PDB file of C-alpha atoms in Angstrom:
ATOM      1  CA  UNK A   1       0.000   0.000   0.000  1.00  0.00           C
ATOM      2  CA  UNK A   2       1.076   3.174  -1.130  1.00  0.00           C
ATOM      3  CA  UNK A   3       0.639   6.609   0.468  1.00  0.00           C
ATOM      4  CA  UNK A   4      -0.928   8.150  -2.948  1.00  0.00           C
ATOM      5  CA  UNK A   5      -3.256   5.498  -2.945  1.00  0.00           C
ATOM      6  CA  UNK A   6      -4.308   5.611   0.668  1.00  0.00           C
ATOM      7  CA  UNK A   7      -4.735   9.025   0.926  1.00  0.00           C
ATOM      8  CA  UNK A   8      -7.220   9.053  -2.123  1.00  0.00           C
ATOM      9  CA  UNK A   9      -9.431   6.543  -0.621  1.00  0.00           C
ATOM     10  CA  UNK A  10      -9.427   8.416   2.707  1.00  0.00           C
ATOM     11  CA  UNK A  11     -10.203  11.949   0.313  1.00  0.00           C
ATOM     12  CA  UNK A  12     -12.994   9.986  -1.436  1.00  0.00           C
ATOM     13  CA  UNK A  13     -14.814   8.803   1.267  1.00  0.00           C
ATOM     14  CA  UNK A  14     -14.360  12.377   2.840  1.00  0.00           C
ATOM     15  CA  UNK A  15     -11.999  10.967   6.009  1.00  0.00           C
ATOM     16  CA  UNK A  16     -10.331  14.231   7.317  1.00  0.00           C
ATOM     17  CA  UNK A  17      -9.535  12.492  10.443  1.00  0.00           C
ATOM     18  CA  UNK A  18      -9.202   8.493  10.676  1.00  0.00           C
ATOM     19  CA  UNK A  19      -8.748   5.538  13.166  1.00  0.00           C
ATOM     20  CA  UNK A  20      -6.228   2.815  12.914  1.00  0.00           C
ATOM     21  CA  UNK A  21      -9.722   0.823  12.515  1.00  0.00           C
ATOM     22  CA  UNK A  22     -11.218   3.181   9.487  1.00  0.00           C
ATOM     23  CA  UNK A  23      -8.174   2.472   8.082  1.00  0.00           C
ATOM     24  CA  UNK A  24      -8.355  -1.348   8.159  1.00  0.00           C
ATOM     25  CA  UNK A  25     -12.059  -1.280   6.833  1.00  0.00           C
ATOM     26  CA  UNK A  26     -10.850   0.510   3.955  1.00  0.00           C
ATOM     27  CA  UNK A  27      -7.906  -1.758   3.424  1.00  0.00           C
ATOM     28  CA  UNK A  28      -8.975  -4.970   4.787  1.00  0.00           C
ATOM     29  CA  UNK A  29      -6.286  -7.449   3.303  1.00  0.00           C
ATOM     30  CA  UNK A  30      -4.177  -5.477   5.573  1.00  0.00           C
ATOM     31  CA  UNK A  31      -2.978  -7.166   8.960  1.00  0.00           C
ATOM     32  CA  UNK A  32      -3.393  -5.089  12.220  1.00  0.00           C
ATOM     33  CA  UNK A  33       0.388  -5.186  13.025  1.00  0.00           C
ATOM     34  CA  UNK A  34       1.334  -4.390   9.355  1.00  0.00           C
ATOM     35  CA  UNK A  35      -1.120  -1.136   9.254  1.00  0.00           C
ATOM     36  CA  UNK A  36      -0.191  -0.243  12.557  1.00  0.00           C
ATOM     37  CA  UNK A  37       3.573  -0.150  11.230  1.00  0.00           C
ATOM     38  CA  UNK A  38       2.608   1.691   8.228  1.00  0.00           C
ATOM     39  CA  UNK A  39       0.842   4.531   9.845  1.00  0.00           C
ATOM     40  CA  UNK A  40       3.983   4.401  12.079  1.00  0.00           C
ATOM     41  CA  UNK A  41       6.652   4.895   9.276  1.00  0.00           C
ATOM     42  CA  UNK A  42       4.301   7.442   7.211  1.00  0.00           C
ATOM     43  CA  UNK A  43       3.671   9.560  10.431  1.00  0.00           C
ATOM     44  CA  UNK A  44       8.040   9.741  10.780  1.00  0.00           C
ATOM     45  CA  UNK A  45       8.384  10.907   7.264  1.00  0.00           C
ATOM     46  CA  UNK A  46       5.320  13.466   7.657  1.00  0.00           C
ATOM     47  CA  UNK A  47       3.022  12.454   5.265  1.00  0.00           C
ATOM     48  CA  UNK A  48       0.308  11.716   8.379  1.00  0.00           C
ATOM     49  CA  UNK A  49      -0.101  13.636  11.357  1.00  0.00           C
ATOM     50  CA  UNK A  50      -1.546  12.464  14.879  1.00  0.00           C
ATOM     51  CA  UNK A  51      -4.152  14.249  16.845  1.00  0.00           C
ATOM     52  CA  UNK A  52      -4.437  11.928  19.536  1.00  0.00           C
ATOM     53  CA  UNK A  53      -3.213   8.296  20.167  1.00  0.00           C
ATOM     54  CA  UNK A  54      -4.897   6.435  17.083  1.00  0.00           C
ATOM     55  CA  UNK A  55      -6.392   8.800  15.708  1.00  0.00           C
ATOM     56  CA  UNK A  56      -4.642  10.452  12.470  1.00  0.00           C
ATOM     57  CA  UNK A  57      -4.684  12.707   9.806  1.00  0.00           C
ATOM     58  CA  UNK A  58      -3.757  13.090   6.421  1.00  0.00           C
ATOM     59  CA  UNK A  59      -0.447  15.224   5.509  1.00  0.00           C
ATOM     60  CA  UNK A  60      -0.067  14.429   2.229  1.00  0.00           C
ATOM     61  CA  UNK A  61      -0.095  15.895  -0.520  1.00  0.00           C
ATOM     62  CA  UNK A  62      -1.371  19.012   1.833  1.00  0.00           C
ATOM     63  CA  UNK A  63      -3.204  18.817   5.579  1.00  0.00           C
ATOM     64  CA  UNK A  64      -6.540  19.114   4.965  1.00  0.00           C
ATOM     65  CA  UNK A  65      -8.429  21.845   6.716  1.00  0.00           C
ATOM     66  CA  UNK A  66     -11.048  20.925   9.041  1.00  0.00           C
ATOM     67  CA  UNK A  67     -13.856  22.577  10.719  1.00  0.00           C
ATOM     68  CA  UNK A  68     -13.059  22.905  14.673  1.00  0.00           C
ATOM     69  CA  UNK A  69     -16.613  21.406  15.185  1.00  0.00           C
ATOM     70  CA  UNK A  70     -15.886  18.373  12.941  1.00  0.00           C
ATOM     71  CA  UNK A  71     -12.188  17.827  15.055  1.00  0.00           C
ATOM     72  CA  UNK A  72     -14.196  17.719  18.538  1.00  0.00           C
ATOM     73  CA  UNK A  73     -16.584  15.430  17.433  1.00  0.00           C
ATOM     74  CA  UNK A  74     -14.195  13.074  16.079  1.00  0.00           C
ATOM     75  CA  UNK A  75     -11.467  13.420  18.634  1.00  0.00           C
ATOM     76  CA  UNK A  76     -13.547  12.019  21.862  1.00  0.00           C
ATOM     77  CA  UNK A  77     -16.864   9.686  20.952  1.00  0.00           C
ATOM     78  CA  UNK A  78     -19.558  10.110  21.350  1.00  0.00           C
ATOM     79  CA  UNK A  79     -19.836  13.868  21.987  1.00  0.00           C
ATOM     80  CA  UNK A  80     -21.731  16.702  20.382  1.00  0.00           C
ATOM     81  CA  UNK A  81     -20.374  20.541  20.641  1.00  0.00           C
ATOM     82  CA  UNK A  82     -22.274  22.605  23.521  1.00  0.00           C
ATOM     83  CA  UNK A  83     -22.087  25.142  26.452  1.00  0.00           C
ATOM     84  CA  UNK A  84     -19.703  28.126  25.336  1.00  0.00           C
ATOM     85  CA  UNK A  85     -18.983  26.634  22.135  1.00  0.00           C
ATOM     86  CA  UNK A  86     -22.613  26.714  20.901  1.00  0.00           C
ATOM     87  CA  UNK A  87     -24.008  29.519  22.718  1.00  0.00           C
ATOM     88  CA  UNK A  88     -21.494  31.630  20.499  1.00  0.00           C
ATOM     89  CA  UNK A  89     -22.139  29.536  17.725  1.00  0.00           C
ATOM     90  CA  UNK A  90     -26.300  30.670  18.352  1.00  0.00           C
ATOM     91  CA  UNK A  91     -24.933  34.624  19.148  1.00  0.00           C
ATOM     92  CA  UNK A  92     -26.421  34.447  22.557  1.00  0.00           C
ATOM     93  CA  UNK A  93     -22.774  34.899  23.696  1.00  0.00           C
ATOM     94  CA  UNK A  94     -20.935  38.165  22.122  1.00  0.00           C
ATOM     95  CA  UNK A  95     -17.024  36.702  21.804  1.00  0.00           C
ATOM     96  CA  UNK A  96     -15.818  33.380  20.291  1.00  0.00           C
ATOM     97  CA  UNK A  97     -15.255  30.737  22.894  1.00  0.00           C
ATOM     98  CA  UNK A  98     -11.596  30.539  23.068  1.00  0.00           C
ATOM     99  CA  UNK A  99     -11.833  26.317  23.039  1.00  0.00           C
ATOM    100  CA  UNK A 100     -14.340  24.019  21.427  1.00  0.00           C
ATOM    101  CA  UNK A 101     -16.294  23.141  24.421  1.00  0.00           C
ATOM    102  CA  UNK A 102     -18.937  19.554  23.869  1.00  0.00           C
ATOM    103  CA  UNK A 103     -20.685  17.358  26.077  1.00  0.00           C
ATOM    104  CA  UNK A 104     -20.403  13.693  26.145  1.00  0.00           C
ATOM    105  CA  UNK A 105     -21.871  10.360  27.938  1.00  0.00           C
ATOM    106  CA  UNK A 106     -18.799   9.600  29.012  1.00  0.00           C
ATOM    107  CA  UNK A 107     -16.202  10.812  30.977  1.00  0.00           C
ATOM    108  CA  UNK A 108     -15.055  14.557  31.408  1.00  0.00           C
ATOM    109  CA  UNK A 109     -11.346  14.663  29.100  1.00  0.00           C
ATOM    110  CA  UNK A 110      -9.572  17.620  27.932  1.00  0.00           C
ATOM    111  CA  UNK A 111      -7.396  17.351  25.043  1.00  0.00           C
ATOM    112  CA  UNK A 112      -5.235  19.630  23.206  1.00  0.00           C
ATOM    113  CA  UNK A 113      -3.214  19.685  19.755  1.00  0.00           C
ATOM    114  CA  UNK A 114      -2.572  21.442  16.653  1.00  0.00           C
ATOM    115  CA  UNK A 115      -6.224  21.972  16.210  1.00  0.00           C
ATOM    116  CA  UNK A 116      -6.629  23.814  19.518  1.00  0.00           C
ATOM    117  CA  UNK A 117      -7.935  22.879  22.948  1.00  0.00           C
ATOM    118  CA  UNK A 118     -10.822  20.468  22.776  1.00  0.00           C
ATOM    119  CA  UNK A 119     -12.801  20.083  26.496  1.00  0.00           C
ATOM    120  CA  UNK A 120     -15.720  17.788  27.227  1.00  0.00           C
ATOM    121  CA  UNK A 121     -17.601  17.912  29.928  1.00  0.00           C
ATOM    122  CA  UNK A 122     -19.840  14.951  31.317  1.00  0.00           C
ATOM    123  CA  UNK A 123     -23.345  14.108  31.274  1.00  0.00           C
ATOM    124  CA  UNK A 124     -25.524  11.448  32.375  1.00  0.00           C
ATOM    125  CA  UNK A 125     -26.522   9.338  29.312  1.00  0.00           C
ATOM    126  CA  UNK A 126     -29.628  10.122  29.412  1.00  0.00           C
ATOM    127  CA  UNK A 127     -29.441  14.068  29.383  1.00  0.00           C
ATOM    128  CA  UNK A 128     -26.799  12.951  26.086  1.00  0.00           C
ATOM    129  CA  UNK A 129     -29.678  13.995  23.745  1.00  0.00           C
ATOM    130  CA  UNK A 130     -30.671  17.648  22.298  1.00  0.00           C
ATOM    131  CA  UNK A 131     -27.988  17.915  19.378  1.00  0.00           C
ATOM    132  CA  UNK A 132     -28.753  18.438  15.565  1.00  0.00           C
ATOM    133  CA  UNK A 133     -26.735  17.550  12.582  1.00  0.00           C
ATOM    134  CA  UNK A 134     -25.286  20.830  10.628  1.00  0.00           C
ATOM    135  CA  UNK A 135     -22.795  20.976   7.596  1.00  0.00           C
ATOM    136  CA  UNK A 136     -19.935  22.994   8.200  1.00  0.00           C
ATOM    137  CA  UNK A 137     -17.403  23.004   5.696  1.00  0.00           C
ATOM    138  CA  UNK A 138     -18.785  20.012   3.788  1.00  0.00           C
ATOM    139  CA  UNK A 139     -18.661  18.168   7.035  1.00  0.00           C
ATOM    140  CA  UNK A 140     -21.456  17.116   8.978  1.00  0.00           C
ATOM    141  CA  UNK A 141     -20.815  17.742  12.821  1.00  0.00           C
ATOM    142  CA  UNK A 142     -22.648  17.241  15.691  1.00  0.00           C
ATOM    143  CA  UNK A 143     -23.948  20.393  18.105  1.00  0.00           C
ATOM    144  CA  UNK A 144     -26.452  20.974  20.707  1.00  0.00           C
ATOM    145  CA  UNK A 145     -30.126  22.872  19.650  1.00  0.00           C
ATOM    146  CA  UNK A 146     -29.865  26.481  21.150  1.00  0.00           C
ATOM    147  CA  UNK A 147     -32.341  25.190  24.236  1.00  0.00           C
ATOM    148  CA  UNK A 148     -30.012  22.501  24.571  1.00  0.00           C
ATOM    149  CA  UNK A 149     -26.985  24.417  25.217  1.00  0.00           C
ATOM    150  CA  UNK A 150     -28.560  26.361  27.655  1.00  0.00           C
ATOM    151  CA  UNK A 151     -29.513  24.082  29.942  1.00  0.00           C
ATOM    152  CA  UNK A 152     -25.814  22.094  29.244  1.00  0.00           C
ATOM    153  CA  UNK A 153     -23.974  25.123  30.881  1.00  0.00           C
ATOM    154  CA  UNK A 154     -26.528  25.822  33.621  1.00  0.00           C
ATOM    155  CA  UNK A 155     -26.221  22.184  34.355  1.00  0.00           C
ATOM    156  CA  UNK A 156     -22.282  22.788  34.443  1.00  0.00           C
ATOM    157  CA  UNK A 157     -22.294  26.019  36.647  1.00  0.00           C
ATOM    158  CA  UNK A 158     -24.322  23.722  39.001  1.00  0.00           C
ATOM    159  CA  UNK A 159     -22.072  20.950  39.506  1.00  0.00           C
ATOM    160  CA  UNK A 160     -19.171  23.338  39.427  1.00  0.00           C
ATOM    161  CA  UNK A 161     -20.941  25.434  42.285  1.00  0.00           C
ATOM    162  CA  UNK A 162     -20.512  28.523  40.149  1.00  0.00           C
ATOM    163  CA  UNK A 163     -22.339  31.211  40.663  1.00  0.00           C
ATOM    164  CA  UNK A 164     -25.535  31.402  37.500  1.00  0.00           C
ATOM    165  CA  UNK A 165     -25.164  34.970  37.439  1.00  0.00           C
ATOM    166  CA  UNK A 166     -21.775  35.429  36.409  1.00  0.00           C
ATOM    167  CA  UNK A 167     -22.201  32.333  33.960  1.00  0.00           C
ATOM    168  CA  UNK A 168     -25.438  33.764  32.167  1.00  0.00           C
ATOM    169  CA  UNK A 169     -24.234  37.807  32.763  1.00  0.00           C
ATOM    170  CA  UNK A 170     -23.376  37.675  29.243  1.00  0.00           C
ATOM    171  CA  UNK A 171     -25.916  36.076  27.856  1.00  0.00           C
ATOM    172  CA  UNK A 172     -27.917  37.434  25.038  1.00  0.00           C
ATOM    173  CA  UNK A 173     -31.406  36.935  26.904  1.00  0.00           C
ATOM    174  CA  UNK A 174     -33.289  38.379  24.110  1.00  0.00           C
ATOM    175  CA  UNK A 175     -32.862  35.760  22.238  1.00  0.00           C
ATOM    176  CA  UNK A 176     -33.337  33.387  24.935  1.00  0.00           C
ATOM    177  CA  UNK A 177     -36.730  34.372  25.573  1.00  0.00           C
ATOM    178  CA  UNK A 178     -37.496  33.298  21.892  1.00  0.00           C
ATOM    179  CA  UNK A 179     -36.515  30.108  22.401  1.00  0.00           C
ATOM    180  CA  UNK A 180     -39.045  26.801  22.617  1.00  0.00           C
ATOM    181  CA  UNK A 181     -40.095  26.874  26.351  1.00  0.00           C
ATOM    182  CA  UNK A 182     -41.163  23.258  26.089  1.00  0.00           C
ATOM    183  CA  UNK A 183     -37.589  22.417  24.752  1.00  0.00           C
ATOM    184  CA  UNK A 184     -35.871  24.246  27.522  1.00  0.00           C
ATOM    185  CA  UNK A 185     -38.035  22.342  30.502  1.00  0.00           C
ATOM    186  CA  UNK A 186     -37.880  18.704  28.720  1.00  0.00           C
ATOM    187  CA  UNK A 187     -34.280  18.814  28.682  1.00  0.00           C
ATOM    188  CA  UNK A 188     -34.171  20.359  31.959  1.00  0.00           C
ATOM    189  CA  UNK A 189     -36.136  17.366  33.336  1.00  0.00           C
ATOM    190  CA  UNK A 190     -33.220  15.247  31.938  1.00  0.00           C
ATOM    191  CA  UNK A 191     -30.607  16.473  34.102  1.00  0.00           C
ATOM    192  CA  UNK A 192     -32.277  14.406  36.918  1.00  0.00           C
ATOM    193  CA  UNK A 193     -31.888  15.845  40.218  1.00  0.00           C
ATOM    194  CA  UNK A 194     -30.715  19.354  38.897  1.00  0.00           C
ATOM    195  CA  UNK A 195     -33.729  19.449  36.650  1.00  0.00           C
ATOM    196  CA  UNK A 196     -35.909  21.621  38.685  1.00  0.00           C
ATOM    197  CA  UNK A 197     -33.181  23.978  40.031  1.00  0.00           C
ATOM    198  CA  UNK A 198     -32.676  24.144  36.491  1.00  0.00           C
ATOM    199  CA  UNK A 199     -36.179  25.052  35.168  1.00  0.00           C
ATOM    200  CA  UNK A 200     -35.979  27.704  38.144  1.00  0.00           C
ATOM    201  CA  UNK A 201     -33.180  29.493  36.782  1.00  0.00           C
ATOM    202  CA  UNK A 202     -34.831  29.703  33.611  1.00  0.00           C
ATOM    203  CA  UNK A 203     -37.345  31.350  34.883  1.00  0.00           C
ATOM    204  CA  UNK A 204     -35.903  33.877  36.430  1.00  0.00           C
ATOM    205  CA  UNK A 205     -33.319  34.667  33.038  1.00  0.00           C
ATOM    206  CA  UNK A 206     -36.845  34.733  31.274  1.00  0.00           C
ATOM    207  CA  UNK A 207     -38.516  37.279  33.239  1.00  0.00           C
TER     208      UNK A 207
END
């Protein structure tokens, strides 16, 4: 197997970012130990690039630019982008988050590289519900509905024992009071025990 070859399978099935086991689907007359030594020798010459242990990305002929959204979701599974990340994303927070904040099932990880810093914060599995699909950059990433995003960083400033007011200070609550009320207090009641502190807050940033 040949770079050239390899890197215009990953390019045709649109793999910005690939596993050690993506890889082996694609080239499945390939032993484990043998692609494990090839992705070895092509990441030394610089014709692949690493963004976390087994997980790669193409170098060759040029690095491939990819969304931040797209990066997050791939980088830690299953997560979906939220809190600061997506309240910018929705303009209900005036700056750019300065790291691509998500939520996932499992547990909270923090991971940085040439992309950026990349943190996820935890959920229960059942409150890991709420996201949309969206195309960014031909990509198709994973991020939380604006109601959804809300209640991910009130949920956060809870177990962090932050104080809500200096969390939601910034907020854009105009736009906030648009949102689906229904939406907000369903995934509110997913949060378990925090649910109804939760729906509380709301109410009072709604007033």
């Amino acid at each position: 197997m040949d770079i050239r070859t390899f890197s215009n399978l990953l390019r045709g099935h649109n793999l910005g970012l690939f596993s050690v086991r993506e890889a082996e689907v694609l080239f499945p007359a390939q032993a484990t130990p043998l692609m494990l030594l090839q992705l070895h020798q092509w990441r030394r010459k610089g014709l692949i690039k690493r963004v976390k242990r087994g997980l790669y990305e193409l170098a060759y002929p040029d690095q491939i630019v990819l969304p931040d959204f797209y990066v997050a979701n791939k980088l830690y599974e299953p997560s979906y982008v939220s809190l600061e990340t997506a309240l910018s994303h929705y303009q209900l927070l005036p700056e750019t988050a300065a790291q691509v904040t998500s939520v996932t099932s499992k547990a909270t990880r923090r991971f940085k590289n040439s992309h950026g810093l990349f943190t996820y914060f935890s959920v229960r599995p059942r409150a890991f519900a709420g996201y949309t699909l969206i195309r960014l950059q031909g990509r198709t990433v994973r991020i939380a509905e604006p109601e959804k995003a809300v209640v991910d960083r009130l949920y956060m400033s809870l177990r962090r024992g932050e104080d809500w007011r200096i969390v939601c200070d910034r907020w854009d609550c105009g736009r906030i009071k648009k949102m689906n009320k229904n939406k907000l207090a369903s995934y509110a009641d997913l949060s378990g025990t925090s649910g109804a502190k939760i729906k509380e807050l709301i109410h009072v940033i709604l007033r």
